[in-house]
PDB file of C-alpha atoms in Angstrom:
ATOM      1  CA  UNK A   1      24.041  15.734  -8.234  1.00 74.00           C
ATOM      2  CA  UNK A   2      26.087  13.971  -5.644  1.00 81.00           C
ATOM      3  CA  UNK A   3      23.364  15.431  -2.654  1.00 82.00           C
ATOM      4  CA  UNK A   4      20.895  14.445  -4.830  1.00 81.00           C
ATOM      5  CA  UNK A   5      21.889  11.167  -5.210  1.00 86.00           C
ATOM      6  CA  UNK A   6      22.265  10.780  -1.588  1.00 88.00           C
ATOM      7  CA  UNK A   7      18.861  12.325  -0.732  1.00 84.00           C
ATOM      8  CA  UNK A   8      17.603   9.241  -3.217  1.00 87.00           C
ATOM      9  CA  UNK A   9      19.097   6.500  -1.480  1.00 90.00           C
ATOM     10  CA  UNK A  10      18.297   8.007   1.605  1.00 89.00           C
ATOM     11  CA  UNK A  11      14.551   7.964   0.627  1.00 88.00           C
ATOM     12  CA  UNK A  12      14.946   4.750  -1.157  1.00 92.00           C
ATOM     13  CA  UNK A  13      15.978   3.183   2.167  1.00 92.00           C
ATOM     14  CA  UNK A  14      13.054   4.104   4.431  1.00 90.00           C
ATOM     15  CA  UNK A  15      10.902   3.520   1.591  1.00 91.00           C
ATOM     16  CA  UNK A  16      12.135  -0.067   1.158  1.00 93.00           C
ATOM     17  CA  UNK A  17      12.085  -0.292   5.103  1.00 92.00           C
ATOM     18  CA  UNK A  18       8.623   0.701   5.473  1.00 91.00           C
ATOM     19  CA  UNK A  19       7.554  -1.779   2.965  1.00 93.00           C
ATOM     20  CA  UNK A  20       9.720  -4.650   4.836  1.00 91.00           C
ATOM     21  CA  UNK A  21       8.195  -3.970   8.163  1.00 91.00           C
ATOM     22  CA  UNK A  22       4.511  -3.522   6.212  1.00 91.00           C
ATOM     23  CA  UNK A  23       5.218  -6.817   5.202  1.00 90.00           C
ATOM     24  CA  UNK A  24       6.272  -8.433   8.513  1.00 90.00           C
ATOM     25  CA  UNK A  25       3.255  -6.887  10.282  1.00 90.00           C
ATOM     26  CA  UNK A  26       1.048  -7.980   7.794  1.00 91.00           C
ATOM     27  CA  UNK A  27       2.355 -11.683   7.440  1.00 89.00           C
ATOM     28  CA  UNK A  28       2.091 -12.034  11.610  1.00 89.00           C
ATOM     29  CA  UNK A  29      -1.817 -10.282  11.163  1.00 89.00           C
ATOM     30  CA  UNK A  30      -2.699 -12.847   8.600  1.00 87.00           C
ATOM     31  CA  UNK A  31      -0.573 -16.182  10.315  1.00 86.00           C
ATOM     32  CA  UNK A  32      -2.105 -15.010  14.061  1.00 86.00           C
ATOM     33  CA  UNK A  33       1.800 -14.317  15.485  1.00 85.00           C
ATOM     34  CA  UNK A  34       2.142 -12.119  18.263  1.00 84.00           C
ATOM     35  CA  UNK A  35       3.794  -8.660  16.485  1.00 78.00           C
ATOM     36  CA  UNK A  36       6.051  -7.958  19.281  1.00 75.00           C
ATOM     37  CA  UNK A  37       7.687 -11.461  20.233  1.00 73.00           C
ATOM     38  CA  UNK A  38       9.082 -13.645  19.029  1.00 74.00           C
ATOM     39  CA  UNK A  39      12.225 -11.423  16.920  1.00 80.00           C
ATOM     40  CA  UNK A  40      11.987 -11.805  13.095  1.00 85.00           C
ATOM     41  CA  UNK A  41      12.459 -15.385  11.868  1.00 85.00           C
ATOM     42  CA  UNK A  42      12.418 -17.576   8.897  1.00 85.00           C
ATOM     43  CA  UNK A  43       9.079 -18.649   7.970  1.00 83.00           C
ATOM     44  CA  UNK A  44      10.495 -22.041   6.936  1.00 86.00           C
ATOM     45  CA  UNK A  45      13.082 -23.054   9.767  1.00 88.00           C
ATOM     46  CA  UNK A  46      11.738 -20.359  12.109  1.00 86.00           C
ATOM     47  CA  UNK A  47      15.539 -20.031  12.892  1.00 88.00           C
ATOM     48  CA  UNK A  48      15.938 -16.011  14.200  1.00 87.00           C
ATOM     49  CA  UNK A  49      17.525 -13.927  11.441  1.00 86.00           C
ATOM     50  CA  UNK A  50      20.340 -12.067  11.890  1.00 87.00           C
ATOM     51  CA  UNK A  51      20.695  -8.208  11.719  1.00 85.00           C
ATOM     52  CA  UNK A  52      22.232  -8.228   7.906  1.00 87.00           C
ATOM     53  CA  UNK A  53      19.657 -10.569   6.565  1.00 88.00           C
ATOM     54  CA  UNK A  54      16.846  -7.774   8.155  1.00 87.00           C
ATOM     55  CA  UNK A  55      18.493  -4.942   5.820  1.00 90.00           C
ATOM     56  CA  UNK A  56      15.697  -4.581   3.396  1.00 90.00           C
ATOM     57  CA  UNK A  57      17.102  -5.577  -0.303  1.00 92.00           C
ATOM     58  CA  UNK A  58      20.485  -6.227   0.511  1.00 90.00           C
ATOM     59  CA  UNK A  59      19.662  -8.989   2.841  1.00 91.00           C
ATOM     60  CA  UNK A  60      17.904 -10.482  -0.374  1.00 91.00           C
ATOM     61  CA  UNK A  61      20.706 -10.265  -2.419  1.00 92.00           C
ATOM     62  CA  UNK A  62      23.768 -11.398   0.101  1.00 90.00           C
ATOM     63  CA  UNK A  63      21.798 -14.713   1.137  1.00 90.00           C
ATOM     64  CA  UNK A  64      20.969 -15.288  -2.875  1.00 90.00           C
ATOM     65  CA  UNK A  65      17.537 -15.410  -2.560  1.00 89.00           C
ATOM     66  CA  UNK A  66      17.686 -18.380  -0.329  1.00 90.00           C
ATOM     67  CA  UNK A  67      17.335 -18.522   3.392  1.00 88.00           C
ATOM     68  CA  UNK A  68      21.283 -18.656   5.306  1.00 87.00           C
ATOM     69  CA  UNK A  69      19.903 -21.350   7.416  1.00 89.00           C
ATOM     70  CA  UNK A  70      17.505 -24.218   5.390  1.00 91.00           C
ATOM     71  CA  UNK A  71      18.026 -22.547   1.992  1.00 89.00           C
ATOM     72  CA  UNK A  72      14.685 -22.365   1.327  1.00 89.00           C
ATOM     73  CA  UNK A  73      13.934 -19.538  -1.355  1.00 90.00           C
ATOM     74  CA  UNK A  74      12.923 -16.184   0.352  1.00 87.00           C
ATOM     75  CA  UNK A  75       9.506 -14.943  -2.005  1.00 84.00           C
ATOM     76  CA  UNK A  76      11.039 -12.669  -4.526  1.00 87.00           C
ATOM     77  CA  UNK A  77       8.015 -10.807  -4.774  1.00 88.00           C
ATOM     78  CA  UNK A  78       8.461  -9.259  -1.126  1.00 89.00           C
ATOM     79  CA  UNK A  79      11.854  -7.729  -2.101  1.00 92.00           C
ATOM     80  CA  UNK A  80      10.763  -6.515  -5.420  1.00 93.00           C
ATOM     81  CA  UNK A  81       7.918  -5.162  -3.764  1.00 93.00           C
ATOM     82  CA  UNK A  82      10.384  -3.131  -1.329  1.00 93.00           C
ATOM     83  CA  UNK A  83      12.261  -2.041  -4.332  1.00 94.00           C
ATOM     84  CA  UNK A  84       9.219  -0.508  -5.858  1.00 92.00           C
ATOM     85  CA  UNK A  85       8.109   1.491  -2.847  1.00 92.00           C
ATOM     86  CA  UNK A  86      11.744   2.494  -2.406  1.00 92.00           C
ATOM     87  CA  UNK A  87      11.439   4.330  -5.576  1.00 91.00           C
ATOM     88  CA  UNK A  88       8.315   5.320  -5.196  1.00 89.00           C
ATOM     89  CA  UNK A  89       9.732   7.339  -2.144  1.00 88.00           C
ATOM     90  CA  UNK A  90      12.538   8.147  -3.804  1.00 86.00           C
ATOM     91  CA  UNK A  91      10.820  10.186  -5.589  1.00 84.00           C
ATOM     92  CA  UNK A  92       8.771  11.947  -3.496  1.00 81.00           C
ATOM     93  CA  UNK A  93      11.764  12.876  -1.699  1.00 81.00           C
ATOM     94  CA  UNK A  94      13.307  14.171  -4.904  1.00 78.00           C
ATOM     95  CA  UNK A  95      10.322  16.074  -6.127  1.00 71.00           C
ATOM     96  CA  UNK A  96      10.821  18.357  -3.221  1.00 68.00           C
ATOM     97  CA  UNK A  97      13.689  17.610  -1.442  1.00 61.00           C
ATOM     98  CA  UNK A  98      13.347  20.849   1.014  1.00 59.00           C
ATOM     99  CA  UNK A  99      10.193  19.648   2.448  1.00 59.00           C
ATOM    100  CA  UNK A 100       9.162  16.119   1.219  1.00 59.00           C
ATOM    101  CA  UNK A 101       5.528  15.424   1.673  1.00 75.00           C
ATOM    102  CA  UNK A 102       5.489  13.546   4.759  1.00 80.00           C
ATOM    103  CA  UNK A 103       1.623  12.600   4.623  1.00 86.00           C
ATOM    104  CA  UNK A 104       1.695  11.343   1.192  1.00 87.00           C
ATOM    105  CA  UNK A 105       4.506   9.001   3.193  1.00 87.00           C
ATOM    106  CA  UNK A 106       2.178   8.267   5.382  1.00 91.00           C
ATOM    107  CA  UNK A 107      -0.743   7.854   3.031  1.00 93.00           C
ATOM    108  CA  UNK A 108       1.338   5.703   1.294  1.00 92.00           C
ATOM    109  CA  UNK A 109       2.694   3.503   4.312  1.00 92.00           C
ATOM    110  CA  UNK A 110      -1.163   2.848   5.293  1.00 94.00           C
ATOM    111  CA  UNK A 111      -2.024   2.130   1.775  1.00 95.00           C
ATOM    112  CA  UNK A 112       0.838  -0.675   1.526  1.00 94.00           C
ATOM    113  CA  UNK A 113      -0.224  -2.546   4.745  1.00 94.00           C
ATOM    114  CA  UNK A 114      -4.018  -2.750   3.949  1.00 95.00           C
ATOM    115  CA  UNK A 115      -2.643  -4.058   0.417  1.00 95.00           C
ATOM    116  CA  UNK A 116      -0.497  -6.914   1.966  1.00 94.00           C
ATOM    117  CA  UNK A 117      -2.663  -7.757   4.874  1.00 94.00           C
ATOM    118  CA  UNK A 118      -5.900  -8.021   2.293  1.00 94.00           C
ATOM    119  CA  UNK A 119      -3.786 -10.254  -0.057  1.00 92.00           C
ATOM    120  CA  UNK A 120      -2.501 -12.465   2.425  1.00 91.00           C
ATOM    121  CA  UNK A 121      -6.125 -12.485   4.828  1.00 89.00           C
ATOM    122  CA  UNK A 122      -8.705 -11.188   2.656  1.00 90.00           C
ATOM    123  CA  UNK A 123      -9.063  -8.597   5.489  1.00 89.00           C
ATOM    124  CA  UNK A 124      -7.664  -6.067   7.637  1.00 91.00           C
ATOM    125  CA  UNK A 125      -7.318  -4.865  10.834  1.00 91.00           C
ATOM    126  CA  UNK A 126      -9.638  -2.623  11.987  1.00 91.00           C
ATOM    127  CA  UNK A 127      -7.384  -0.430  14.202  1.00 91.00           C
ATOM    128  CA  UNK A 128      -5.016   0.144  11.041  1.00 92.00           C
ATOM    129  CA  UNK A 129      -7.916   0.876   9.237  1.00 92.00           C
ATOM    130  CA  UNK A 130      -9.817   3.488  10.979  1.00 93.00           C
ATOM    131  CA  UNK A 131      -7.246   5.191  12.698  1.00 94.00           C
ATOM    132  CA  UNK A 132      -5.012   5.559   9.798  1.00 94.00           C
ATOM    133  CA  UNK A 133      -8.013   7.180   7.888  1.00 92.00           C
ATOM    134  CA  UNK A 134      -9.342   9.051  10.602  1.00 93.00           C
ATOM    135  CA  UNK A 135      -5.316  10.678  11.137  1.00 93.00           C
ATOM    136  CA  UNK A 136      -5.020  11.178   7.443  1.00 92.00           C
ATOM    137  CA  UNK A 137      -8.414  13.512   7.757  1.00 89.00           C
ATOM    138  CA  UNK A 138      -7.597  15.030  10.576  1.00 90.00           C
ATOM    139  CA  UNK A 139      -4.048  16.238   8.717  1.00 87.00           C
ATOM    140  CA  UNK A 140      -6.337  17.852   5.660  1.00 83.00           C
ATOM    141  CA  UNK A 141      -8.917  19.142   7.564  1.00 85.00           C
ATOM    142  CA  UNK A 142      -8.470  22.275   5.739  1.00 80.00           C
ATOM    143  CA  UNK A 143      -9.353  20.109   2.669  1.00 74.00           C
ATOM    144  CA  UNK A 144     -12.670  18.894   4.169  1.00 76.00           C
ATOM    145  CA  UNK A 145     -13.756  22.946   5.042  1.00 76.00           C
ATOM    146  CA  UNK A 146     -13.223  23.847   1.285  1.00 78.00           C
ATOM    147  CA  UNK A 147     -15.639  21.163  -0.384  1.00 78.00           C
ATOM    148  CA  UNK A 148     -18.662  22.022  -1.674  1.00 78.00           C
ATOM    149  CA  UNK A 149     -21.836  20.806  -1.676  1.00 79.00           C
ATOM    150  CA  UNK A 150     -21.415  18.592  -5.006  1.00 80.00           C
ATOM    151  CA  UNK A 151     -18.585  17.215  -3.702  1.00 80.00           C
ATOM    152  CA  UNK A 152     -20.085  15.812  -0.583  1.00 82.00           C
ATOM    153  CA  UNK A 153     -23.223  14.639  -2.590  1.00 85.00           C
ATOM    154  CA  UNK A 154     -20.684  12.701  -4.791  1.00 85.00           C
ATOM    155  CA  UNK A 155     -19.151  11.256  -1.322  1.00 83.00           C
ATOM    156  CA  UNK A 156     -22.895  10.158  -0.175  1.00 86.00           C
ATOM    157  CA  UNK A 157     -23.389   8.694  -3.525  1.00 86.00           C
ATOM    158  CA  UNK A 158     -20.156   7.064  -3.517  1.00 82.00           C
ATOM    159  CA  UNK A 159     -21.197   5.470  -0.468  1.00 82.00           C
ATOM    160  CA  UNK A 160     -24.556   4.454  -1.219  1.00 86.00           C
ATOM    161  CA  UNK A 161     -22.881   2.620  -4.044  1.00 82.00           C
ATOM    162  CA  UNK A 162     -19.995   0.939  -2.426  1.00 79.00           C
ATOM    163  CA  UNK A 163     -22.590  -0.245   0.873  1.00 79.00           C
ATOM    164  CA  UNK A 164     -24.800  -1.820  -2.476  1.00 83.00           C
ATOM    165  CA  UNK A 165     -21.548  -3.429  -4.195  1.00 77.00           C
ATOM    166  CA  UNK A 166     -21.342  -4.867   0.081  1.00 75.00           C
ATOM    167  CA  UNK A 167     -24.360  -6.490  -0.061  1.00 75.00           C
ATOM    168  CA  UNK A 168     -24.113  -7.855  -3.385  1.00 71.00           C
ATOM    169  CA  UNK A 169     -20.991  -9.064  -1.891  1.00 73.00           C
ATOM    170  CA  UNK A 170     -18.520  -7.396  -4.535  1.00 72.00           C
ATOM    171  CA  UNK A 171     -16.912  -4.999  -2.052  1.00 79.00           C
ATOM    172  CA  UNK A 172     -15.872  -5.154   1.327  1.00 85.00           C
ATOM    173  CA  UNK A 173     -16.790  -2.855   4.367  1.00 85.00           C
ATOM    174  CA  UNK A 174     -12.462  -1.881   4.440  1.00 89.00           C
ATOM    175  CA  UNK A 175     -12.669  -1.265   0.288  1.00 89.00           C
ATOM    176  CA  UNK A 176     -15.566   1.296   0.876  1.00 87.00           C
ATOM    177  CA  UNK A 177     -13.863   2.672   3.664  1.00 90.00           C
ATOM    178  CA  UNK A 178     -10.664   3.365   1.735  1.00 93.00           C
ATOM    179  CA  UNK A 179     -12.488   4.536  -1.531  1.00 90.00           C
ATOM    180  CA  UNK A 180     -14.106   7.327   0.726  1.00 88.00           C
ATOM    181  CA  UNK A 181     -11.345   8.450   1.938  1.00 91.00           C
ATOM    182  CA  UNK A 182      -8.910   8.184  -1.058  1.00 92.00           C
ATOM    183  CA  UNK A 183     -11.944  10.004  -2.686  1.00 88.00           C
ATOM    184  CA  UNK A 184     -11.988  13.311  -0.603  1.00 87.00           C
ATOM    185  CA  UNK A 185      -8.027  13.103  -0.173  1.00 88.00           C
ATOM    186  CA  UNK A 186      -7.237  13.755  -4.143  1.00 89.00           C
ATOM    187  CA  UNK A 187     -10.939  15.125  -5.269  1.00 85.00           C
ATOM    188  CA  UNK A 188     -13.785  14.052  -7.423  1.00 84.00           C
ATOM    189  CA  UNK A 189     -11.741  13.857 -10.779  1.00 87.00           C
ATOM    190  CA  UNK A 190      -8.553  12.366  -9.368  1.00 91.00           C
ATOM    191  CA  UNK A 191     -10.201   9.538  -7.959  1.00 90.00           C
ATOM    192  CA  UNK A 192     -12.368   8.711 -10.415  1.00 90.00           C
ATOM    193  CA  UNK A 193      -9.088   8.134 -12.911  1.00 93.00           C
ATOM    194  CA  UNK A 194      -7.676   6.229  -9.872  1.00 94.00           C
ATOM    195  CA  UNK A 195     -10.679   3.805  -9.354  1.00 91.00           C
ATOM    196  CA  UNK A 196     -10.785   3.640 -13.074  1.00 94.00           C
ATOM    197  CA  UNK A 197      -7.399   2.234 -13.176  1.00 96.00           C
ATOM    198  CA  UNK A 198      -8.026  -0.075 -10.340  1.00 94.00           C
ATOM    199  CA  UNK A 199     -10.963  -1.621 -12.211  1.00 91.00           C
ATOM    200  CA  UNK A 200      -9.144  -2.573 -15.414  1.00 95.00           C
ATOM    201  CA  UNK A 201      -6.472  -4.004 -13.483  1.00 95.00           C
ATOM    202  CA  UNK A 202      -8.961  -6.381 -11.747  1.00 92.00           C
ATOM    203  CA  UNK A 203     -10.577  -7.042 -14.991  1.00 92.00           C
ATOM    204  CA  UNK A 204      -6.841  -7.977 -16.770  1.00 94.00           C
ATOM    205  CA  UNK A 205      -6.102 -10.004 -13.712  1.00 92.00           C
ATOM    206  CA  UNK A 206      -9.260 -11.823 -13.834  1.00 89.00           C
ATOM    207  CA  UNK A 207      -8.728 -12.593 -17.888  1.00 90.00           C
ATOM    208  CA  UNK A 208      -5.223 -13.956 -17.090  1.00 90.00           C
ATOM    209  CA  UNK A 209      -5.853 -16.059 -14.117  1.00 87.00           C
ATOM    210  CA  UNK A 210      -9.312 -16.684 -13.693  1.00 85.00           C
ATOM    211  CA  UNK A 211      -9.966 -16.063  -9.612  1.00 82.00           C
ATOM    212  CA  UNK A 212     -12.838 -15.117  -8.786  1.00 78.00           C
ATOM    213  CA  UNK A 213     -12.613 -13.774  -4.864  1.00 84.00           C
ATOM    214  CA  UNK A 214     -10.088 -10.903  -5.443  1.00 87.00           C
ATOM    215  CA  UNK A 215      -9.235  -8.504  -2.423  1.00 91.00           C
ATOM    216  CA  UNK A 216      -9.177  -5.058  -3.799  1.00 92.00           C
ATOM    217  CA  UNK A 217      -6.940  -2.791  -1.287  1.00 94.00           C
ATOM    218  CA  UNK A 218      -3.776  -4.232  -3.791  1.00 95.00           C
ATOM    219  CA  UNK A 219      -5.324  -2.945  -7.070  1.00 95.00           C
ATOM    220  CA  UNK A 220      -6.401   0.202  -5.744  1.00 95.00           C
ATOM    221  CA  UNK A 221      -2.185   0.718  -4.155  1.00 95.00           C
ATOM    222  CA  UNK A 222      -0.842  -0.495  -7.976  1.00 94.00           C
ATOM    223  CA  UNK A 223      -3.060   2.189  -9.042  1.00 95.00           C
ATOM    224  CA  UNK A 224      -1.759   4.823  -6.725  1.00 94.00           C
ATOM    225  CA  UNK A 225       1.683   3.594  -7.440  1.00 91.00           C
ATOM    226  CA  UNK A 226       1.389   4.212 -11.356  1.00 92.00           C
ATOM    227  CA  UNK A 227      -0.028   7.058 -10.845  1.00 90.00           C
ATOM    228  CA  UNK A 228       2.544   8.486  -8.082  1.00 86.00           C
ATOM    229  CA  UNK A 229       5.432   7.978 -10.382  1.00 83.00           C
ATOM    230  CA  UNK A 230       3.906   9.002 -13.699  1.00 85.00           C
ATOM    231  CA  UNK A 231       0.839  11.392 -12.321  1.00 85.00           C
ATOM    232  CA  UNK A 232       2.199  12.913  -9.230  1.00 81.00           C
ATOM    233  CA  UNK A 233      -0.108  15.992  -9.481  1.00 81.00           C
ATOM    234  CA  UNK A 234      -3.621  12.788  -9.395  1.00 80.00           C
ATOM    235  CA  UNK A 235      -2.368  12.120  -5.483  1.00 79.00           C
ATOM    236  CA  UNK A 236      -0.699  14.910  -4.431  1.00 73.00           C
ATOM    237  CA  UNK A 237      -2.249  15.543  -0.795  1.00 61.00           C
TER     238      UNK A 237
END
């Protein structure tokens, strides 16, 4: 139990990491700051942060939810969003603790920055985009060798639909491009229950509040998400 537990908190801790840096990366995409300089700041006072206030979680919780400096309030979502993808790794790691699933870490890494940087931009970058999809292929290319051809007629028809959903100006050219490959990454079935998903949540979201331009990247991760902890065997890669 007690390796166990340290094998969670372990994964819990990059998971919550990866999701703080996704975050940072994403918020400098969508605000046009330079990703390398200046060092992490407030996005109130701009005053640098210290090392302890970078510490994904804790640094939350020590400064009380407000910044050290100006006390402004840090956006609680951003921490509870590292505390769900902590867990979310967690778990992974504890489902096979020999030999986590790295690319599913990956898959889910990639997944998380599209998500923030659509929320924040309505867009992504195109570098994160391709390449991460493109690497994630390459690493099941064994996958790709075994599909038949009703699988790749669904992926052409998949296609044709999402590039008419484009021009009608209800998808994006990046929501396609993720749908495609999230599609041949779990199967035909899989994603189906995973785009499924994704589409009520839009439709509850829309009920409750109403917007009308909504980027689609975030519903499709929640989707993944619920499905990773309760599903596992939907996105296992």
């Amino acid at each position: 139990m007690i390796i166990l537990l340290l094998i969670f908190l372990i994964a819990f801790f990059i998971g919550a990491s990866l999701a703080s840096f996704a975050g940072c990366v994403a918020w400098r995409f969508a605000n046009n700051v330079p990703q390398t300089i200046p060092r992490s700041f407030c996005e109130n006072c701009r005053h640098a942060l210290c090392f302890w206030q970078l510490i994904p979680v804790v640094g939350y919780l020590l400064q009380g939810g407000r910044c050290a400096f100006c006390k402004h309030k840090i956006p609680g979502h951003e921490t509870l969003i590292e505390i769900v993808f902590g867990l979310f790794c967690g778990k992974i790691f504890l489902l096979h603790p020999d030999s986590p699933n790295l690319l599913t870490l990956f898959l889910s890494a990639w997944l998380l920055f599209l998500a923030w940087t659509d929320a924040l931009k309505f867009c992504v970058p195109a570098a994160s985009l391709y390449g991460g999809g493109a690497l994630l292929l390459l690493c099941r290319i064994d996958a790709l060798a075994q599909k038949n051809a009703i699988d790749w007629c669904f992926f052409l028809l998949l296609f044709c639909l999402m590039r008419l959903f484009e021009q009608k100006q209800m998808f994006g050219a990046a929501d396609t491009f993720v749908c495609l490959i999230l599609s041949v990454l779990f199967g035909i079935q899989n994603f189906c229950f995973l785009l499924f998903l994704s589409c009520c949540l839009i439709i509850l979201h829309y009920a409750f509040f109403h917007q009308k331009m909504l980027p689609f990247i975030p519903f499709i991760l929640c989707s993944y998400l619920f499905f990773g902890c309760f599903f596992p065997q939907v996105i296992n890669v």
